[in-house]
Short mmCIF file of C-alpha atoms and ligand atoms in Angstrom, two decimals:
data_model
loop_
_atom_site.label_atom_id
_atom_site.label_comp_id
_atom_site.label_asym_id
_atom_site.label_seq_id
_atom_site.Cartn_x
_atom_site.Cartn_y
_atom_site.Cartn_z
CA MET A 1 0.00 0.00 0.00
CA LEU A 2 2.71 2.38 1.03
CA SER A 3 4.72 1.86 -2.08
CA ASN A 4 1.57 2.27 -4.14
CA THR A 5 1.05 5.80 -2.93
CA ALA A 6 4.67 6.61 -3.41
CA VAL A 7 4.71 5.45 -7.00
CA ALA A 8 1.36 7.00 -7.78
CA ASP A 9 2.84 10.44 -7.42
CA GLY A 10 5.78 9.80 -9.64
CA GLY A 11 4.34 7.80 -12.49
CA LYS A 12 1.83 5.28 -13.78
CA ARG A 13 3.30 2.18 -12.25
CA LYS A 14 0.67 1.98 -9.59
CA SER A 15 -1.93 0.18 -11.67
CA LEU A 16 0.41 -1.63 -13.99
CA HIS A 17 -0.89 -5.06 -13.21
CA GLY A 18 -4.54 -4.24 -12.57
CA HIS A 19 -5.01 -2.48 -15.87
CA TRP A 20 -2.88 -4.49 -18.17
CA SER A 21 -5.76 -6.54 -19.46
CA SER A 22 -8.01 -3.58 -20.26
CA LYS A 23 -5.22 -1.75 -22.01
CA MET A 24 -4.53 -4.92 -23.97
CA ALA A 25 -8.22 -5.30 -24.77
CA PHE A 26 -8.29 -1.76 -26.11
CA ILE A 27 -5.18 -2.25 -28.22
CA LEU A 28 -6.63 -5.48 -29.59
CA ALA A 29 -9.93 -3.84 -30.47
CA VAL A 30 -8.27 -0.94 -32.26
CA THR A 31 -5.77 -3.23 -33.98
CA GLY A 32 -8.66 -5.43 -35.09
CA SER A 33 -10.31 -2.48 -36.74
CA ALA A 34 -7.08 -1.13 -38.23
CA VAL A 35 -5.69 -4.38 -39.63
CA GLY A 36 -7.84 -5.45 -42.53
CA LEU A 37 -8.09 -5.34 -46.28
CA GLY A 38 -6.42 -1.94 -46.11
CA ASN A 39 -3.09 -3.57 -45.27
CA VAL A 40 -3.06 -6.69 -47.40
CA TRP A 41 -5.28 -5.76 -50.33
CA LYS A 42 -5.27 -1.98 -50.66
CA PHE A 43 -1.78 -0.90 -49.67
CA PRO A 44 0.07 -3.04 -52.27
CA TYR A 45 -2.26 -2.19 -55.12
CA VAL A 46 -2.37 1.56 -54.44
CA ALA A 47 1.43 1.58 -53.99
CA GLY A 48 1.74 -0.32 -57.27
CA GLU A 49 -0.55 2.08 -59.12
CA ASN A 50 1.41 5.04 -57.82
CA GLY A 51 4.86 3.81 -58.77
CA GLY A 52 6.15 2.36 -55.48
CA GLY A 53 9.14 3.96 -53.69
CA ALA A 54 8.22 7.63 -53.47
CA PHE A 55 4.60 6.74 -52.68
CA VAL A 56 5.65 4.41 -49.86
CA LEU A 57 7.85 7.12 -48.39
CA VAL A 58 5.05 9.69 -48.46
CA TYR A 59 2.69 7.11 -46.98
CA LEU A 60 5.08 6.45 -44.07
CA ALA A 61 5.54 10.18 -43.51
CA CYS A 62 1.73 10.63 -43.44
CA VAL A 63 1.33 7.76 -40.99
CA ILE A 64 3.88 9.22 -38.56
CA LEU A 65 3.35 12.97 -38.95
CA ILE A 66 -0.42 13.03 -39.48
CA GLY A 67 -1.87 9.59 -38.70
CA LEU A 68 -0.31 9.13 -35.28
CA PRO A 69 -1.25 12.57 -33.86
CA VAL A 70 -4.76 12.32 -35.33
CA MET A 71 -5.22 8.86 -33.82
CA MET A 72 -4.09 10.18 -30.44
CA SER A 73 -6.50 13.11 -30.80
CA GLU A 74 -9.39 10.81 -31.65
CA ILE A 75 -8.73 8.62 -28.65
CA LEU A 76 -8.36 11.55 -26.27
CA LEU A 77 -11.57 13.20 -27.49
CA GLY A 78 -13.38 9.89 -27.11
CA ARG A 79 -12.11 9.32 -23.60
CA ARG A 80 -12.92 12.87 -22.52
CA GLY A 81 -16.45 12.77 -23.92
CA ARG A 82 -17.18 9.14 -23.07
CA ARG A 83 -20.16 9.07 -25.47
CA ASN A 84 -20.80 8.15 -29.09
CA PRO A 85 -18.91 10.43 -31.52
CA VAL A 86 -21.87 12.70 -32.30
CA ALA A 87 -22.70 13.27 -28.62
CA THR A 88 -19.03 13.49 -27.64
CA MET A 89 -18.30 16.24 -30.14
CA ALA A 90 -21.44 18.17 -29.14
CA LEU A 91 -20.56 17.90 -25.45
CA LEU A 92 -16.88 18.79 -25.84
CA GLY A 93 -17.72 21.64 -28.19
CA GLU A 94 -19.89 23.15 -25.49
CA GLU A 95 -17.52 22.33 -22.65
CA GLU A 96 -14.56 23.94 -24.40
CA GLY A 97 -16.54 27.13 -25.01
CA SER A 98 -17.19 26.58 -28.70
CA SER A 99 -20.36 25.12 -30.19
CA ARG A 100 -22.41 21.95 -30.27
CA GLN A 101 -22.16 22.01 -34.07
CA TRP A 102 -18.91 20.06 -33.87
CA ARG A 103 -21.26 17.09 -33.79
CA TRP A 104 -21.38 17.21 -37.57
CA LEU A 105 -18.06 15.42 -37.49
CA GLY A 106 -19.98 12.45 -36.12
CA VAL A 107 -22.46 12.64 -38.98
CA LEU A 108 -19.61 12.73 -41.51
CA GLY A 109 -18.27 9.56 -39.87
CA VAL A 110 -21.60 7.76 -40.06
CA VAL A 111 -21.84 8.46 -43.80
CA ALA A 112 -18.17 7.59 -44.43
CA GLY A 113 -18.55 4.26 -42.62
CA ILE A 114 -21.59 3.32 -44.71
CA LEU A 115 -19.91 4.24 -47.98
CA ILE A 116 -16.62 2.51 -47.17
CA LEU A 117 -18.33 -0.69 -46.09
CA SER A 118 -20.38 -0.74 -49.31
CA TYR A 119 -17.26 -1.57 -51.31
CA TYR A 120 -15.22 -3.11 -48.50
CA SER A 121 -17.80 -5.86 -48.27
CA VAL A 122 -17.48 -6.59 -52.00
CA ILE A 123 -13.72 -7.15 -51.70
CA ALA A 124 -14.21 -9.11 -48.48
CA GLY A 125 -16.59 -11.27 -50.52
CA TRP A 126 -13.69 -12.01 -52.88
CA THR A 127 -11.69 -13.38 -49.93
CA LEU A 128 -14.62 -15.69 -49.07
CA TYR A 129 -14.59 -17.04 -52.62
CA TYR A 130 -10.84 -17.56 -52.38
CA ILE A 131 -11.27 -19.67 -49.24
CA VAL A 132 -13.43 -22.07 -51.21
CA GLN A 133 -11.09 -22.09 -54.22
CA SER A 134 -8.04 -22.65 -52.00
CA ALA A 135 -9.66 -25.50 -50.13
CA GLY A 136 -10.60 -27.09 -53.44
CA GLY A 137 -6.94 -26.99 -54.53
CA ALA A 138 -7.44 -24.51 -57.39
CA PHE A 139 -4.07 -22.88 -56.72
CA GLN A 140 -2.02 -26.05 -56.25
CA ASN A 141 1.05 -25.62 -58.47
CA ALA A 142 -0.88 -23.13 -60.56
CA THR A 143 0.86 -20.81 -63.02
CA ALA A 144 0.39 -17.05 -63.05
CA ALA A 145 -1.95 -17.51 -66.00
CA ASP A 146 -4.08 -20.07 -64.11
CA VAL A 147 -4.40 -17.79 -61.10
CA GLY A 148 -5.24 -14.85 -63.33
CA ALA A 149 -7.94 -16.89 -65.06
CA VAL A 150 -9.54 -17.84 -61.74
CA PHE A 151 -9.67 -14.17 -60.82
CA ASP A 152 -11.01 -12.96 -64.18
CA ASN A 153 -13.69 -15.64 -64.35
CA PHE A 154 -14.88 -14.91 -60.85
CA VAL A 155 -14.84 -11.12 -60.92
CA GLY A 156 -16.32 -11.11 -64.42
CA SER A 157 -19.47 -12.75 -63.10
CA TRP A 158 -21.63 -10.22 -61.29
CA GLN A 159 -23.80 -13.01 -59.94
CA ALA A 160 -20.86 -14.67 -58.18
CA VAL A 161 -19.51 -11.39 -56.80
CA LEU A 162 -22.97 -10.30 -55.65
CA LEU A 163 -23.48 -13.62 -53.89
CA CYS A 164 -20.20 -13.26 -51.97
CA HIS A 165 -20.95 -9.62 -51.12
CA THR A 166 -24.35 -10.70 -49.82
CA LEU A 167 -22.80 -13.47 -47.74
CA PHE A 168 -20.23 -11.16 -46.17
CA MET A 169 -22.84 -8.50 -45.33
CA ALA A 170 -25.03 -11.19 -43.79
CA LEU A 171 -22.15 -12.33 -41.59
CA THR A 172 -21.48 -8.74 -40.52
CA VAL A 173 -25.13 -7.92 -39.81
CA PHE A 174 -25.46 -11.13 -37.83
CA VAL A 175 -22.64 -10.23 -35.46
CA VAL A 176 -23.63 -6.57 -35.14
CA ALA A 177 -27.27 -7.51 -34.49
CA ARG A 178 -26.36 -9.89 -31.71
CA GLY A 179 -23.93 -7.40 -30.25
CA VAL A 180 -21.26 -10.03 -29.79
CA GLU A 181 -18.34 -7.99 -31.09
CA ARG A 182 -16.55 -8.67 -27.87
CA GLY A 183 -16.36 -12.33 -28.68
CA LEU A 184 -15.02 -11.55 -32.10
CA GLU A 185 -12.51 -9.13 -30.72
CA GLN A 186 -11.07 -11.99 -28.76
CA ALA A 187 -10.40 -13.63 -32.09
CA VAL A 188 -8.06 -10.75 -32.85
CA ARG A 189 -5.85 -12.09 -30.09
CA PHE A 190 -4.79 -14.99 -32.27
CA MET A 191 -5.72 -13.67 -35.70
CA VAL A 192 -3.26 -10.78 -35.93
CA PRO A 193 -0.26 -12.82 -34.70
CA ALA A 194 -1.26 -15.71 -36.98
CA LEU A 195 -1.60 -13.41 -39.99
CA LEU A 196 1.76 -11.86 -39.16
CA THR A 197 3.41 -15.30 -38.89
CA LEU A 198 1.96 -16.49 -42.16
CA MET A 199 3.14 -13.31 -43.87
CA VAL A 200 6.66 -13.90 -42.54
CA VAL A 201 6.57 -17.43 -43.98
CA LEU A 202 5.43 -15.97 -47.31
CA LEU A 203 8.25 -13.46 -47.07
CA GLY A 204 10.63 -16.42 -46.96
CA TYR A 205 9.11 -17.64 -50.21
CA ALA A 206 9.32 -14.17 -51.77
CA ILE A 207 13.02 -13.94 -50.88
CA THR A 208 13.68 -17.14 -52.83
CA SER A 209 11.46 -16.10 -55.73
CA GLY A 210 14.41 -14.71 -57.67
CA SER A 211 13.09 -11.16 -57.87
CA PHE A 212 13.31 -10.08 -54.26
CA ALA A 213 15.85 -7.36 -54.97
CA GLU A 214 13.65 -5.97 -57.70
CA GLY A 215 10.61 -5.96 -55.40
CA LEU A 216 12.62 -4.30 -52.66
CA ALA A 217 13.88 -1.65 -55.05
CA PHE A 218 10.37 -0.97 -56.34
CA MET A 219 9.11 -0.39 -52.80
CA PHE A 220 11.97 1.57 -51.35
CA THR A 221 13.81 3.39 -54.10
CA PRO A 222 11.96 6.67 -54.37
CA ASP A 223 11.60 8.14 -57.83
CA PHE A 224 10.16 11.54 -57.06
CA SER A 225 9.68 12.35 -60.71
CA LYS A 226 6.77 9.89 -60.69
CA LEU A 227 5.15 11.59 -57.73
CA THR A 228 2.13 13.78 -58.49
CA TRP A 229 -0.18 15.62 -56.09
CA ASP A 230 -2.73 12.95 -56.83
CA SER A 231 -0.38 10.24 -55.60
CA VAL A 232 0.49 12.27 -52.50
CA LEU A 233 -3.26 12.50 -51.87
CA ALA A 234 -3.58 8.75 -52.42
CA ALA A 235 -0.77 8.15 -49.89
CA MET A 236 -2.44 10.38 -47.32
CA GLY A 237 -5.83 8.77 -47.96
CA GLN A 238 -4.27 5.33 -47.53
CA ALA A 239 -2.75 6.39 -44.18
CA PHE A 240 -6.19 7.45 -42.91
CA PHE A 241 -7.91 4.38 -44.29
CA THR A 242 -5.48 1.82 -42.95
CA LEU A 243 -5.43 3.35 -39.46
CA SER A 244 -9.26 3.59 -39.35
CA ILE A 245 -8.99 7.26 -38.42
CA GLY A 246 -10.91 10.36 -39.54
CA MET A 247 -14.44 9.03 -39.02
CA GLY A 248 -14.84 8.80 -35.26
CA ALA A 249 -14.56 5.02 -35.11
CA ILE A 250 -11.45 5.21 -32.93
CA MET A 251 -13.17 7.94 -30.91
CA ALA A 252 -15.94 5.48 -30.09
CA TYR A 253 -13.37 2.92 -28.89
CA GLY A 254 -11.62 5.60 -26.82
CA ALA A 255 -14.80 6.22 -24.87
CA TYR A 256 -14.22 3.00 -22.93
CA LEU A 257 -10.56 3.53 -22.23
CA PRO A 258 -9.52 3.56 -18.55
CA GLU A 259 -8.11 6.86 -17.30
CA GLU A 260 -4.67 5.45 -16.58
CA THR A 261 -3.94 3.98 -19.99
CA SER A 262 -1.31 5.85 -21.96
CA ILE A 263 -2.86 7.07 -25.18
CA THR A 264 0.57 7.64 -26.69
CA GLY A 265 1.72 4.11 -25.93
CA ALA A 266 -1.45 2.47 -27.20
CA SER A 267 -1.45 4.53 -30.43
CA GLY A 268 2.20 3.73 -31.01
CA ALA A 269 1.54 0.00 -30.66
CA VAL A 270 -1.41 0.05 -33.06
CA VAL A 271 0.37 2.13 -35.68
CA THR A 272 3.44 -0.12 -35.50
CA ALA A 273 1.40 -3.32 -35.90
CA ASP A 274 -0.68 -1.92 -38.74
CA THR A 275 2.25 -0.48 -40.67
CA SER A 276 4.34 -3.65 -40.26
CA ILE A 277 1.63 -5.80 -41.80
CA ALA A 278 1.21 -3.44 -44.75
CA ILE A 279 4.96 -3.27 -45.46
CA LEU A 280 5.23 -7.04 -45.10
CA ALA A 281 2.40 -7.49 -47.61
CA GLY A 282 4.27 -5.28 -50.07
CA LEU A 283 7.52 -7.17 -49.50
CA VAL A 284 5.75 -10.44 -50.33
CA ILE A 285 3.74 -9.22 -53.28
CA PHE A 286 6.13 -7.09 -55.35
CA PRO A 287 8.87 -9.74 -55.72
CA LEU A 288 6.16 -12.14 -56.93
CA VAL A 289 4.86 -9.53 -59.34
CA PHE A 290 8.28 -9.16 -60.96
CA ALA A 291 9.19 -12.84 -60.79
CA ASN A 292 6.05 -13.65 -62.76
CA GLY A 293 6.16 -10.78 -65.20
CA LEU A 294 2.99 -9.23 -63.80
CA ASN A 295 2.18 -5.52 -63.72
CA PRO A 296 2.51 -3.76 -60.33
CA GLY A 297 -0.16 -1.27 -61.44
CA GLU A 298 -2.63 -4.10 -61.99
CA GLY A 299 -5.21 -2.54 -59.67
CA PRO A 300 -7.57 -4.01 -57.07
CA GLY A 301 -6.94 -7.60 -58.26
CA LEU A 302 -3.19 -7.44 -57.51
CA VAL A 303 -3.16 -9.41 -54.25
CA PHE A 304 -5.61 -11.98 -55.55
CA GLN A 305 -3.42 -12.64 -58.57
CA THR A 306 -0.09 -12.91 -56.76
CA LEU A 307 -0.46 -14.45 -53.31
CA PRO A 308 -2.29 -17.61 -54.46
CA LEU A 309 0.70 -18.25 -56.71
CA ALA A 310 3.12 -18.30 -53.80
CA LEU A 311 0.74 -20.22 -51.58
CA GLY A 312 0.19 -22.82 -54.29
CA GLN A 313 3.93 -23.53 -54.51
CA MET A 314 4.36 -24.13 -50.81
CA PRO A 315 4.25 -27.62 -49.30
CA ALA A 316 0.69 -28.20 -48.05
CA GLY A 317 -0.21 -25.27 -50.29
CA ALA A 318 -3.96 -25.85 -50.26
CA PHE A 319 -3.93 -25.82 -46.47
CA PHE A 320 -1.86 -22.66 -46.15
CA SER A 321 -3.79 -20.92 -48.88
CA THR A 322 -7.09 -21.71 -47.17
CA LEU A 323 -5.69 -20.60 -43.83
CA PHE A 324 -4.44 -17.35 -45.32
CA PHE A 325 -7.79 -16.38 -46.82
CA VAL A 326 -9.62 -17.43 -43.66
CA LEU A 327 -7.36 -15.10 -41.66
CA LEU A 328 -7.84 -12.31 -44.18
CA SER A 329 -11.63 -12.72 -44.04
CA PHE A 330 -11.48 -12.52 -40.27
CA ALA A 331 -9.39 -9.37 -40.48
CA ALA A 332 -11.94 -7.89 -42.90
CA TRP A 333 -14.78 -8.96 -40.65
CA THR A 334 -13.44 -7.25 -37.52
CA SER A 335 -12.91 -4.10 -39.59
CA ALA A 336 -16.41 -4.30 -41.06
CA LEU A 337 -17.90 -4.33 -37.57
CA GLY A 338 -16.10 -1.08 -36.80
CA LEU A 339 -17.26 0.49 -40.05
CA MET A 340 -20.90 -0.31 -39.37
CA GLU A 341 -20.93 0.56 -35.68
CA PRO A 342 -21.27 4.38 -35.91
CA ALA A 343 -24.38 4.14 -38.11
CA VAL A 344 -25.97 1.41 -36.00
CA ALA A 345 -25.26 3.22 -32.73
CA TRP A 346 -26.73 6.39 -34.20
CA LEU A 347 -29.94 4.66 -35.31
CA VAL A 348 -30.35 2.97 -31.94
CA GLU A 349 -29.80 6.14 -29.93
CA HIS A 350 -31.63 8.68 -32.01
CA HIS A 351 -34.43 6.70 -33.57
CA GLU A 352 -35.29 4.21 -30.89
CA ARG A 353 -34.59 1.08 -32.85
CA THR A 354 -33.42 -2.14 -31.30
CA ARG A 355 -29.88 -3.12 -32.13
CA ALA A 356 -31.07 -5.96 -34.34
CA GLN A 357 -33.43 -3.71 -36.31
CA ALA A 358 -30.74 -1.08 -36.75
CA ALA A 359 -28.23 -3.68 -37.95
CA VAL A 360 -30.67 -5.02 -40.55
CA ILE A 361 -31.70 -1.56 -41.80
CA ILE A 362 -28.15 -0.22 -42.07
CA GLY A 363 -26.84 -3.53 -43.39
CA GLY A 364 -29.53 -3.56 -46.06
CA LEU A 365 -28.69 -0.03 -47.13
CA ILE A 366 -24.97 -0.85 -47.32
CA TRP A 367 -25.70 -4.05 -49.25
CA PHE A 368 -27.77 -2.08 -51.75
CA LEU A 369 -25.13 0.63 -52.21
CA GLY A 370 -22.55 -2.13 -52.65
CA ILE A 371 -24.24 -3.32 -55.83
CA GLY A 372 -22.63 -0.35 -57.58
CA SER A 373 -19.20 -1.68 -56.63
CA VAL A 374 -20.16 -5.26 -57.52
CA LEU A 375 -20.98 -4.16 -61.06
CA SER A 376 -17.87 -1.97 -61.34
CA PHE A 377 -15.81 -5.08 -62.06
CA ASN A 378 -18.07 -6.58 -64.71
CA ALA A 379 -21.36 -5.31 -66.19
CA LEU A 380 -20.56 -1.63 -65.51
CA SER A 381 -16.76 -1.75 -65.84
CA ASP A 382 -16.96 0.62 -68.80
CA PHE A 383 -19.23 3.06 -67.03
CA THR A 384 -16.65 5.57 -65.82
CA PHE A 385 -16.76 9.19 -64.64
CA LEU A 386 -14.47 11.50 -62.61
CA ASN A 387 -12.04 8.97 -61.09
CA GLY A 388 -13.18 5.83 -62.90
CA THR A 389 -15.80 3.23 -62.06
CA ILE A 390 -18.40 3.55 -59.31
CA PHE A 391 -16.03 1.60 -57.05
CA ASP A 392 -13.15 3.98 -57.83
CA ASN A 393 -15.29 7.01 -57.07
CA VAL A 394 -16.69 5.74 -53.78
CA ASP A 395 -13.16 4.77 -52.74
CA PHE A 396 -11.75 8.17 -53.72
CA LEU A 397 -14.54 10.13 -52.07
CA THR A 398 -14.21 8.26 -48.77
CA SER A 399 -10.46 7.58 -48.37
CA ASN A 400 -9.10 10.65 -50.09
CA VAL A 401 -11.72 13.27 -49.21
CA MET A 402 -14.00 12.35 -46.30
CA LEU A 403 -11.42 10.72 -44.01
CA PRO A 404 -8.78 13.47 -44.41
CA LEU A 405 -11.53 16.07 -43.91
CA GLY A 406 -12.63 14.29 -40.74
CA GLY A 407 -9.00 14.13 -39.62
CA LEU A 408 -8.61 17.85 -40.26
CA ILE A 409 -11.65 18.64 -38.10
CA ILE A 410 -10.40 16.34 -35.32
CA ALA A 411 -6.93 17.91 -35.35
CA VAL A 412 -8.31 21.47 -35.35
CA PHE A 413 -10.60 20.65 -32.46
CA ALA A 414 -8.01 18.83 -30.35
CA GLY A 415 -5.24 21.32 -31.14
CA TRP A 416 -7.01 24.67 -31.25
CA ILE A 417 -10.47 24.49 -29.65
CA MET A 418 -9.67 22.27 -26.73
CA CYS A 419 -7.75 24.10 -24.03
CA ARG A 420 -4.23 23.06 -23.21
CA ASN A 421 -5.15 21.81 -19.76
CA SER A 422 -7.75 19.39 -21.10
CA SER A 423 -5.50 17.78 -23.68
CA ALA A 424 -2.45 17.69 -21.40
CA ASP A 425 -4.63 16.06 -18.78
CA GLU A 426 -5.61 13.27 -21.17
CA LEU A 427 -2.13 12.79 -22.58
CA GLY A 428 -0.49 12.48 -19.19
CA GLY A 429 1.03 15.89 -18.57
CA ALA A 430 2.85 18.54 -20.56
CA GLY A 431 6.13 16.71 -21.18
CA SER A 432 8.18 16.82 -24.36
CA LEU A 433 6.07 14.11 -26.04
CA TYR A 434 3.01 16.22 -25.35
CA LYS A 435 4.68 19.26 -26.89
CA LEU A 436 5.55 17.22 -29.97
CA TRP A 437 1.96 15.99 -30.25
CA ARG A 438 0.68 19.54 -29.93
CA VAL A 439 2.91 20.90 -32.68
CA LEU A 440 1.94 18.04 -35.00
CA THR A 441 -1.75 18.45 -34.19
CA ARG A 442 -1.92 22.23 -34.38
CA TYR A 443 0.29 22.83 -37.38
CA VAL A 444 1.67 19.84 -39.25
CA ALA A 445 -1.52 17.77 -39.57
CA PRO A 446 -4.06 20.51 -40.43
CA VAL A 447 -1.75 22.41 -42.76
CA GLY A 448 -0.53 19.19 -44.39
CA ILE A 449 -4.04 17.83 -44.94
CA LEU A 450 -5.43 21.11 -46.26
CA PHE A 451 -2.45 21.64 -48.54
CA VAL A 452 -2.63 18.16 -50.06
CA LEU A 453 -6.41 18.31 -50.50
CA LEU A 454 -6.29 21.71 -52.21
CA LYS A 455 -3.25 20.79 -54.30
CA ALA A 456 -4.86 17.61 -55.56
CA VAL A 457 -8.05 19.33 -56.68
CA GLY A 458 -5.94 22.00 -58.37
CA LEU A 459 -7.01 24.89 -56.16
CA LEU A 460 -3.42 25.76 -55.33
CA PRO A 461 -1.19 26.63 -58.28
CA ASP A 462 2.24 25.04 -58.80
CA LEU A 463 5.08 27.43 -58.14
CA SER A 464 7.08 26.79 -61.27
N1 LIG B 1 -8.58 0.18 -41.42
C1 LIG B 1 -9.42 -0.76 -42.07
C2 LIG B 1 -8.55 -1.60 -42.98
O1 LIG B 1 -7.38 -1.33 -43.11
C3 LIG B 1 -10.55 -0.09 -42.83
C4 LIG B 1 -11.23 1.00 -42.08
C5 LIG B 1 -11.26 2.31 -42.39
C6 LIG B 1 -11.97 0.90 -40.88
N2 LIG B 1 -11.96 3.04 -41.49
C7 LIG B 1 -12.40 2.18 -40.55
C8 LIG B 1 -12.28 -0.17 -40.05
C9 LIG B 1 -13.16 2.42 -39.37
C10 LIG B 1 -13.01 0.07 -38.88
C11 LIG B 1 -13.45 1.35 -38.56
O2 LIG B 1 -8.99 -2.53 -43.58
#
């Protein structure tokens, strides 16, 4: 007891043991939402489309300079408000002497979650199909052409893609309706380490593929002449997407965080885990792309056309391939729950629906909107406007516009509206780490986001 009091004054050691499990539970929940298709599917294909090296560097800079401080801000706002994002922002806006209108950030998040899940579920449906194909041995000793044919045949059939999208949405609605996310979050405990292990095994294969050096060079040799403001925007959008930030989802998780938990430590752990998995995915995929004469700018099918190749060559390939796509589906599933939660919570709280009703209504709406993305890969693949297909546009609007905009609002609120005492209180005092966070949140993140957004839409002229 005596030593407890003594330590309590000097640091956080006091509750080290008692709170370990809740801190861990929080990290697992946030990691479960962050690690998903964004790491394994989206990162490699967007990096490939944007020329590799320079893009990866900008992405890493965005993760550290913008993503990390915004994630910390989201968690601290959530913990201070201790309500759903809409109510939290209204309350804090009032409390900090501003306005309740900050709640519109919550509304932006609800809409972003619905739109993201509408196409996320379609791609997650692809992973379900790949479980079945893997188990049936379709990739056993297959050539790049075989694997490509499986992909083209599947994605070319809107009926098959729609069926898988429907199945994945049903799985998501089922879990959300029953409110058993906690059970699923426990799955993250083994899923993330297992996914990581399997990726390391695949890395071993990629190293022996004969084109590892080429893959490495593609990912890490920056060629800034290839970098456009559009690809900088894509890198920033990817940072927001992969970390699940900018839409209040992490704010909602933060609402249940114990007072003693270090927000800085937890954010650091999540960002490290998420970034490692994305980089690992790139290190596996690009060597395979070059070893098999494929095109790194292939697009959304990239992962589905490369990984089955490697998995099919491994001993017990059908088993490992099945395991891999099961793990990836799980990762997508835990993310999907997070994407749907803001809308469901909002419907339950503001429109007096039961959780099950809300899940079915929102799930149905998302399923319907998803049909646009289903058809983007087949029947409507030629129907393009602005950024491309319907899928391309929904993706662009959410990742590259809505999430950065949400992040901007969060950073401005945490850095400028909230008084110094409040944020220092949440971040454990005004030490040097706090000062660093404050500079990043007040200046680097908002200015960076605004600059990239305006540059990419051509509202700021080039100097030369
Ligand atoms: N980060 C998730 C992924 O990488 C996708 C995602 C974006 C997300 N925003 C979210 C998941 C909000 C949960 C909540 O796949």
